[in-house]
Coordinates of C-alpha atoms in Angstrom, one line a residue:
M1385 CA -26.4 33.0 10.2
M1386 CA -25.7 30.0 12.4
K1387 CA -27.7 27.1 11.2
R1388 CA -29.8 25.1 13.6
L1389 CA -28.4 21.7 14.6
T1390 CA -29.8 18.6 16.2
A1391 CA -27.4 16.9 18.6
A1392 CA -27.4 13.7 20.5
A1393 CA -24.7 12.7 22.9
V1394 CA -24.0 9.1 23.5
A1395 CA -21.9 8.0 26.5
L1396 CA -19.5 5.1 26.0
S1397 CA -19.8 2.8 29.0
L1398 CA -17.4 -0.1 28.7
M1399 CA -16.6 -0.9 32.3
N1400 CA -20.3 -1.3 33.4
G1401 CA -23.6 0.3 32.8
T1402 CA -23.0 3.3 35.0
A1403 CA -19.3 4.0 34.4
D1404 CA -18.2 7.5 33.3
A1405 CA -17.2 7.8 29.6
A1406 CA -13.6 8.3 28.7
Q1407 CA -14.8 10.1 25.6
K1408 CA -17.9 12.1 24.9
V1409 CA -19.5 11.3 21.6
T1410 CA -21.8 13.8 20.0
E1411 CA -23.5 14.0 16.6
F1412 CA -25.2 16.8 14.7
R1413 CA -26.2 17.4 11.1
L1414 CA -25.7 20.5 8.9
E1415 CA -28.6 21.8 6.7
N1416 CA -26.9 20.4 3.6
G1417 CA -27.1 16.9 5.1
L1418 CA -23.6 16.4 6.3
Q1419 CA -23.6 14.2 9.4
V1420 CA -20.9 15.2 11.9
V1421 CA -19.7 13.0 14.8
V1422 CA -17.4 14.4 17.4
I1423 CA -15.4 12.2 19.8
E1424 CA -13.9 14.5 22.4
D1425 CA -10.6 13.5 24.0
H1426 CA -8.4 16.3 25.4
R1427 CA -5.4 14.3 26.6
A1428 CA -3.2 15.5 23.7
P1429 CA -3.6 18.6 21.4
A1430 CA -4.2 16.6 18.3
V1431 CA -7.3 15.8 16.1
S1432 CA -8.1 13.1 13.6
Q1433 CA -10.5 14.1 10.7
L1434 CA -12.1 11.2 8.8
L1435 CA -14.5 12.1 6.0
W1436 CA -16.5 9.0 5.0
Y1437 CA -18.5 8.8 1.8
R1438 CA -21.4 6.3 1.5
T1439 CA -20.0 4.8 -1.6
G1440 CA -17.5 2.0 -2.0
G1441 CA -16.4 -0.9 -4.1
S1442 CA -19.8 -2.4 -4.2
D1443 CA -21.5 0.8 -5.5
G1444 CA -20.0 1.0 -9.0
P1445 CA -22.3 0.5 -12.0
P1446 CA -22.2 -2.9 -13.7
G1447 CA -19.1 -3.3 -15.7
K1448 CA -17.3 -0.5 -13.9
S1449 CA -15.7 -2.4 -11.1
G1450 CA -13.0 -0.5 -9.2
I1451 CA -14.3 2.9 -10.0
A1452 CA -14.7 4.0 -6.3
H1453 CA -11.1 3.1 -5.6
F1454 CA -10.0 4.8 -8.9
V1455 CA -11.8 8.0 -7.8
E1456 CA -10.1 7.8 -4.4
H1457 CA -6.7 8.0 -6.1
L1458 CA -7.8 10.9 -8.3
M1459 CA -9.0 12.9 -5.3
F1460 CA -5.3 13.8 -4.6
K1461 CA -4.8 15.5 -8.0
G1462 CA -5.8 18.9 -6.7
T1463 CA -8.4 21.7 -7.2
E1464 CA -8.2 25.2 -8.6
K1465 CA -7.7 26.6 -5.0
F1466 CA -5.2 23.8 -4.0
P1467 CA -3.2 22.6 -7.0
P1468 CA -1.8 19.1 -7.3
G1469 CA 0.6 18.3 -4.4
V1470 CA -0.5 21.2 -2.2
F1471 CA -2.8 19.1 0.1
R1472 CA -0.1 16.6 1.0
D1473 CA 2.6 19.2 1.3
V1474 CA 0.5 21.4 3.6
V1475 CA -0.3 18.4 5.8
Q1476 CA 3.4 17.4 6.1
E1477 CA 4.5 21.0 6.7
L1478 CA 2.1 21.1 9.6
G1479 CA 3.5 17.9 11.0
G1480 CA 0.4 15.8 10.2
S1481 CA -0.4 12.8 8.1
D1482 CA -3.0 11.9 5.6
N1483 CA -4.3 8.8 3.8
A1484 CA -7.4 7.4 2.1
F1485 CA -8.9 3.9 1.7
T1486 CA -11.8 2.3 -0.1
G1487 CA -13.9 -0.6 1.3
R1488 CA -17.0 -2.4 0.1
D1489 CA -19.4 0.1 1.6
F1490 CA -17.3 3.3 1.9
T1491 CA -14.5 5.6 0.8
A1492 CA -12.7 7.5 3.5
Y1493 CA -10.2 10.3 3.7
V1494 CA -8.1 10.6 6.8
Q1495 CA -5.9 13.3 8.4
R1496 CA -4.2 13.6 11.8
I1497 CA -3.1 17.1 12.7
A1498 CA -2.4 19.5 15.6
A1499 CA -5.7 20.7 17.0
D1500 CA -5.1 24.3 16.2
R1501 CA -4.6 23.4 12.5
L1502 CA -7.9 21.6 12.1
G1503 CA -9.5 24.5 10.2
T1504 CA -6.8 24.4 7.5
I1505 CA -7.4 20.7 6.9
M1506 CA -11.2 21.1 6.9
E1507 CA -10.9 23.8 4.2
M1508 CA -8.8 21.6 1.9
E1509 CA -11.0 18.5 2.4
A1510 CA -14.2 20.5 1.8
D1511 CA -12.7 22.0 -1.3
R1512 CA -12.1 18.7 -3.0
M1513 CA -15.5 17.4 -2.2
H1514 CA -16.8 19.4 -5.2
G1515 CA -13.8 20.9 -7.0
I1516 CA -11.3 18.3 -8.2
I1517 CA -9.6 19.0 -11.5
I1518 CA -8.5 16.0 -13.5
S1519 CA -6.7 15.9 -16.8
D1520 CA -6.7 12.9 -19.3
E1521 CA -3.0 12.6 -18.4
D1522 CA -3.9 12.3 -14.7
I1523 CA -6.4 9.5 -15.4
E1524 CA -3.8 7.5 -17.4
T1525 CA -1.2 8.0 -14.8
E1526 CA -3.4 6.8 -12.0
R1527 CA -4.7 3.9 -14.1
R1528 CA -1.1 2.6 -14.2
V1529 CA -0.8 3.1 -10.5
V1530 CA -4.0 1.3 -9.7
L1531 CA -3.2 -1.6 -12.1
E1532 CA 0.3 -1.9 -10.5
E1533 CA -1.4 -1.9 -7.0
R1534 CA -3.7 -4.7 -8.2
N1535 CA -0.7 -6.5 -9.6
Q1536 CA 1.3 -6.3 -6.3
R1537 CA -1.6 -7.0 -3.9
T1538 CA -3.6 -9.6 -5.9
D1539 CA -2.2 -10.8 -9.2
T1540 CA 1.2 -11.8 -7.8
N1541 CA -0.3 -13.3 -4.6
P1542 CA -2.0 -16.7 -5.1
G1543 CA -3.7 -16.5 -1.7
S1544 CA -5.3 -13.2 -2.7
L1545 CA -6.4 -14.5 -6.1
F1546 CA -7.9 -17.6 -4.4
R1547 CA -9.9 -15.4 -1.9
E1548 CA -11.0 -13.2 -4.8
Q1549 CA -12.4 -16.3 -6.6
S1550 CA -13.9 -17.6 -3.4
S1551 CA -15.7 -14.3 -2.7
A1552 CA -17.0 -14.2 -6.3
S1553 CA -18.4 -17.7 -5.8
L1554 CA -20.1 -17.0 -2.4
Y1555 CA -22.1 -14.0 -3.7
L1556 CA -24.3 -15.1 -6.5
N1557 CA -25.9 -11.7 -7.2
H1558 CA -24.6 -9.2 -4.7
P1559 CA -21.7 -6.9 -5.6
Y1560 CA -19.7 -8.0 -2.6
G1561 CA -18.5 -10.7 -5.0
V1562 CA -16.7 -8.0 -7.0
P1563 CA -13.2 -7.0 -5.8
V1564 CA -13.0 -3.5 -4.4
I1565 CA -9.9 -2.7 -6.5
G1566 CA -11.8 -4.0 -9.6
W1567 CA -11.3 -6.6 -12.3
K1568 CA -8.3 -5.7 -14.4
H1569 CA -10.1 -5.5 -17.8
E1570 CA -12.7 -3.2 -16.3
I1571 CA -10.1 -0.9 -14.7
E1572 CA -8.4 -0.6 -18.1
A1573 CA -11.8 0.5 -19.7
L1574 CA -12.8 3.2 -17.2
N1575 CA -13.0 6.6 -19.0
R1576 CA -13.3 10.2 -18.1
D1577 CA -17.1 10.3 -18.3
D1578 CA -17.3 7.2 -16.0
I1579 CA -15.1 8.8 -13.4
F1580 CA -16.6 12.3 -13.3
G1581 CA -20.1 10.8 -13.4
F1582 CA -19.3 8.7 -10.3
Y1583 CA -17.7 11.6 -8.5
R1584 CA -20.5 14.1 -9.1
R1585 CA -23.1 11.5 -8.2
H1586 CA -21.6 10.4 -4.9
Y1587 CA -19.4 13.2 -3.6
A1588 CA -21.8 15.5 -1.8
P1589 CA -22.3 16.5 1.9
N1590 CA -25.6 14.6 2.2
N1591 CA -23.7 11.4 1.2
A1592 CA -21.0 11.8 3.8
I1593 CA -20.2 11.5 7.5
L1594 CA -17.4 13.7 9.1
V1595 CA -15.8 12.1 12.1
L1596 CA -13.6 14.3 14.3
A1597 CA -11.8 12.7 17.2
G1598 CA -9.4 14.3 19.7
D1599 CA -8.8 17.7 21.2
V1600 CA -11.9 19.5 19.8
T1601 CA -15.2 20.4 21.4
V1602 CA -18.5 20.0 19.8
D1603 CA -19.0 23.8 19.7
E1604 CA -15.6 24.2 17.9
A1605 CA -16.4 21.4 15.5
R1606 CA -19.8 23.0 14.7
V1607 CA -18.3 26.4 13.9
L1608 CA -15.6 24.9 11.6
A1609 CA -17.9 22.5 9.9
E1610 CA -20.4 25.3 9.2
R1611 CA -17.7 27.5 7.9
Y1612 CA -16.0 25.0 5.5
Y1613 CA -18.6 22.3 4.7
G1614 CA -21.8 24.3 5.3
P1615 CA -21.7 26.2 2.0
L1616 CA -21.4 23.1 -0.1
P1617 CA -24.7 22.2 -1.8
A1618 CA -26.5 18.9 -1.2
N1619 CA -27.1 16.6 -4.2
P1620 CA -30.9 16.2 -4.4
E1621 CA -30.5 13.1 -6.5
I1622 CA -28.8 11.0 -3.8
E1623 CA -31.1 8.2 -2.6
A1624 CA -30.7 5.3 -0.2
R1625 CA -28.6 2.6 -1.8
Q1626 CA -30.6 -0.2 -3.5
R1627 CA -28.2 -3.0 -4.2
P1628 CA -29.0 -6.4 -5.8
Q1629 CA -29.6 -8.9 -3.0
E1630 CA -28.8 -12.6 -2.8
P1631 CA -31.3 -15.1 -4.0
P1632 CA -31.8 -18.3 -1.9
H1633 CA -28.7 -20.4 -2.0
L1634 CA -29.7 -23.9 -3.0
A1635 CA -26.3 -25.7 -3.5
G1636 CA -22.9 -25.4 -2.0
R1637 CA -20.1 -24.5 -4.3
R1638 CA -16.5 -25.8 -4.5
L1639 CA -13.3 -24.7 -6.2
V1640 CA -9.8 -25.8 -6.5
F1641 CA -7.1 -23.2 -7.0
E1642 CA -3.7 -24.3 -8.1
D1643 CA -0.6 -22.1 -8.3
E1644 CA 3.1 -23.2 -8.4
R1645 CA 4.0 -20.4 -5.9
I1646 CA 1.9 -22.0 -3.2
S1647 CA 3.9 -23.6 -0.4
L1648 CA 1.2 -24.0 2.3
R1649 CA -2.0 -25.8 1.3
Q1650 CA -5.2 -24.9 2.8
V1651 CA -8.9 -25.7 3.1
F1652 CA -10.9 -22.4 3.0
R1653 CA -14.6 -22.3 3.6
T1654 CA -17.0 -19.3 3.8
Y1655 CA -20.7 -19.2 4.7
L1656 CA -23.1 -16.4 3.9
A1657 CA -23.9 -14.8 7.3
P1658 CA -26.1 -12.1 8.8
E1659 CA -24.7 -8.6 9.3
R1660 CA -25.2 -6.2 12.2
N1661 CA -28.4 -4.2 11.7
P1662 CA -29.7 -1.1 13.5
G1663 CA -31.5 -2.2 16.7
D1664 CA -31.0 -5.8 15.8
Q1665 CA -27.4 -6.9 16.5
R1666 CA -27.9 -9.9 18.8
Q1667 CA -27.3 -12.6 16.2
A1668 CA -24.2 -10.8 14.9
A1669 CA -23.0 -10.6 18.5
A1670 CA -23.4 -14.3 18.8
L1671 CA -21.5 -14.9 15.6
E1672 CA -18.6 -12.7 16.9
M1673 CA -18.5 -14.8 20.0
L1674 CA -18.7 -17.9 17.9
E1675 CA -15.6 -16.8 16.0
T1676 CA -13.7 -16.5 19.4
V1677 CA -15.0 -19.8 20.8
L1678 CA -13.9 -21.6 17.6
S1679 CA -10.4 -20.1 17.2
G1680 CA -9.7 -17.0 19.2
D1681 CA -9.1 -18.4 22.7
G1682 CA -5.7 -19.9 22.1
L1683 CA -5.3 -23.7 22.1
S1684 CA -8.4 -23.9 24.3
S1685 CA -10.6 -22.8 21.3
F1686 CA -12.6 -25.6 19.7
L1687 CA -11.0 -25.8 16.3
K1688 CA -7.4 -25.7 17.6
Q1689 CA -8.1 -28.2 20.4
K1690 CA -9.6 -30.7 18.0
L1691 CA -7.6 -30.2 14.8
E1692 CA -4.2 -29.1 16.1
V1693 CA -3.9 -30.8 19.5
E1694 CA -6.0 -33.9 19.6
E1695 CA -6.0 -35.1 16.0
Q1696 CA -2.9 -33.2 14.9
I1697 CA -4.5 -32.9 11.5
A1698 CA -3.6 -29.2 11.1
I1699 CA -0.7 -26.9 11.7
H1700 CA -3.0 -24.0 11.9
S1701 CA -6.8 -23.3 12.0
D1702 CA -8.8 -20.2 12.2
A1703 CA -12.2 -18.6 12.0
F1704 CA -13.2 -15.1 11.0
Y1705 CA -16.3 -12.9 10.9
S1706 CA -17.1 -9.2 10.7
G1707 CA -20.7 -8.1 10.8
A1708 CA -19.9 -4.4 10.2
T1709 CA -21.2 -4.5 6.6
L1710 CA -24.2 -2.9 5.0
D1711 CA -25.5 -6.2 3.6
R1712 CA -25.0 -9.9 4.2
S1713 CA -21.5 -10.8 5.5
E1714 CA -19.5 -14.0 5.6
F1715 CA -18.2 -16.4 8.2
G1716 CA -15.0 -18.1 7.3
L1717 CA -13.0 -21.1 8.4
I1718 CA -9.4 -21.9 7.5
V1719 CA -7.4 -25.2 7.9
L1720 CA -3.8 -25.6 7.0
P1721 CA -3.2 -29.4 7.0
A1722 CA -0.1 -31.1 8.5
E1723 CA 2.5 -32.3 6.0
D1724 CA 1.2 -35.9 5.8
V1725 CA -2.5 -35.0 5.7
S1726 CA -4.3 -34.5 2.4
L1727 CA -6.7 -31.7 1.8
E1728 CA -9.5 -34.2 1.5
E1729 CA -8.7 -35.6 5.0
A1730 CA -8.4 -32.0 6.4
E1731 CA -11.8 -31.1 5.0
A1732 CA -13.3 -34.3 6.4
A1733 CA -11.8 -33.5 9.8
L1734 CA -13.2 -29.9 9.6
D1735 CA -16.7 -31.3 8.9
R1736 CA -16.4 -33.8 11.8
T1737 CA -15.3 -31.0 14.2
L1738 CA -18.1 -28.7 13.2
A1739 CA -20.6 -31.5 13.6
A1740 CA -19.2 -32.3 17.1
F1741 CA -19.3 -28.6 18.0
L1742 CA -23.0 -28.3 17.1
E1743 CA -23.7 -31.1 19.5
S1744 CA -21.5 -29.9 22.3
E1745 CA -21.9 -27.6 25.2
I1746 CA -19.8 -24.5 25.6
E1747 CA -18.3 -24.4 29.0
E1748 CA -19.2 -21.4 31.1
E1749 CA -15.6 -21.0 32.2
Q1750 CA -14.5 -20.5 28.6
L1751 CA -17.3 -18.0 28.1
R1752 CA -16.3 -16.1 31.2
R1753 CA -12.7 -16.0 30.0
I1754 CA -13.7 -14.8 26.5
R1755 CA -16.1 -12.1 27.9
K1756 CA -13.3 -10.8 30.2
A1757 CA -10.9 -10.6 27.3
A1758 CA -13.4 -8.8 25.1
R1759 CA -14.2 -6.3 27.9
A1760 CA -10.4 -5.6 28.3
G1761 CA -10.0 -5.2 24.6
W1762 CA -12.8 -2.6 24.5
I1763 CA -11.3 -0.7 27.4
Y1764 CA -7.8 -0.7 25.9
E1765 CA -9.3 0.5 22.6
Q1766 CA -10.2 3.8 24.3
D1767 CA -6.5 4.7 24.4
S1768 CA -6.4 5.2 20.6
V1769 CA -8.6 8.2 19.6
H1770 CA -7.7 7.6 15.9
G1771 CA -8.8 4.0 16.2
L1772 CA -12.1 5.0 17.8
A1773 CA -12.7 7.4 14.9
F1774 CA -12.1 4.6 12.5
R1775 CA -14.4 2.2 14.3
Y1776 CA -17.2 4.8 14.5
G1777 CA -16.9 5.7 10.9
R1778 CA -16.8 2.1 9.7
E1779 CA -19.8 1.1 11.7
L1780 CA -21.8 4.2 10.8
M1781 CA -21.1 3.4 7.2
A1782 CA -22.6 0.0 7.8
G1783 CA -25.9 1.7 8.7
L1784 CA -25.6 1.5 12.5
T1785 CA -26.4 4.3 14.9
L1786 CA -24.4 5.8 17.7
Q1787 CA -26.7 4.0 20.1
D1788 CA -26.0 0.6 18.4
I1789 CA -22.2 1.3 18.6
A1790 CA -22.5 2.2 22.3
E1791 CA -24.6 -0.9 23.1
W1792 CA -22.3 -3.4 21.3
P1793 CA -19.8 -4.1 24.1
E1794 CA -22.5 -4.9 26.7
L1795 CA -24.4 -6.9 24.0
I1796 CA -21.3 -9.1 23.5
Q1797 CA -21.1 -9.6 27.3
S1798 CA -24.7 -10.8 27.4
V1799 CA -24.6 -13.5 24.7
S1800 CA -25.4 -17.0 26.0
A1801 CA -23.8 -20.3 25.1
E1802 CA -27.1 -21.4 23.5
E1803 CA -27.3 -18.3 21.4
I1804 CA -23.8 -19.0 20.1
L1805 CA -24.7 -22.6 19.2
Q1806 CA -28.0 -21.5 17.6
A1807 CA -26.2 -18.9 15.5
A1808 CA -23.8 -21.6 14.3
R1809 CA -26.7 -23.9 13.4
E1810 CA -28.3 -21.2 11.3
V1811 CA -25.1 -20.2 9.5
F1812 CA -23.3 -23.6 9.0
L1813 CA -25.5 -24.8 6.2
P1814 CA -23.8 -26.5 3.3
E1815 CA -26.0 -24.9 0.7
R1816 CA -24.8 -21.4 1.8
S1817 CA -21.1 -22.3 1.6
V1818 CA -18.1 -22.2 -0.7
T1819 CA -15.4 -24.7 0.0
G1820 CA -12.0 -24.1 -1.7
W1821 CA -8.7 -26.0 -1.8
L1822 CA -5.5 -24.0 -2.3
R1823 CA -2.6 -26.1 -3.5
S1824 CA 0.3 -26.3 -5.9
P1825 CA -0.3 -28.1 -9.3
E1826 CA 1.7 -31.1 -8.2
G1827 CA 0.3 -31.1 -4.7
E1828 CA -1.8 -34.1 -3.6
S1829 CA -5.4 -33.5 -2.6

């Protein structure tokens, strides 16, 4: 019997408030709790399927860092119905592609396939939601793979090690301070009970969002989702995530990271910053605009104009922020000093520049230019259906709604200069910061 569904269609309107949507976005929910989002785009006979689980690197039990990422690797080992290697072989034989990735707040499994083969991919993805078979040999094989991945991406990269240490310093209590890939000694200690306990606890339809984007209608998606995902049982023990939160930050932190492989010194500072929240995204929008005002507008941006052009203190400067997180995010600043400038001088120049910015006025012409570029970027983004599927999934994983996602472009357009400056004043507080120096052992400060 066809199960009842609740659907809500949200029009994407990036040109103006009344423009027709390039894509129709619809959501419904199966009785077992699986949320399904369909982004229709019929320009090409292809579909992207992204299955997102509400569990990521920040959801592992204490002492079990990296377990979400480890499970992601093991999900490719096969089931009774689809033995090891069959999933990937079938996708390739059908001319498609597949991948997976783990973030702080999510784990996602991705396939791109011809539209008439979507049912095959759904069947295989649904099967491994509850039926993976893992031997002790599989665990040890993937442990070596994960440790080598950590070695290549982090342990042999001084910049990555430095940022890992900085993040651990910024978050005093929240698990965002723990690397998604995990600490090496904890990866080495993960056992079969840990892995299967995590898998059974988190891999269930009522803990997932299925995003389908491309040449598929909502009616077709509903029939296929009911057929393949509908029979899977919900996990009644799944509850809303309750993570440890940050206490008040009362003192700024500092670190110096030295490594003989470093050729470019840098000052790296992060501040604890608000995230985007459902129905309350305005401060996050101001912070995203702040990032662009400071460093994303070419040499006209504030940091580059002051540090690279006028004072010639830096050969490069940058700012970064992403509010699409479930909990408190971070706002970062980077300065690479010129050859004859010490790290101490570069940091002092950064402090002077931020102080001057907080007392300045943002020119309306610069805002107009940034808004226009942002609008163009959102319009161009519509050309990548797969990219849209990724953005929707990531932002839904951050607790946002389809309405929040649809409203974001126009919210960015409406942010005022004073809101940007006020957001900067509230975030650029020394007690909520970590300042790091990255240098070689023989390098001068």
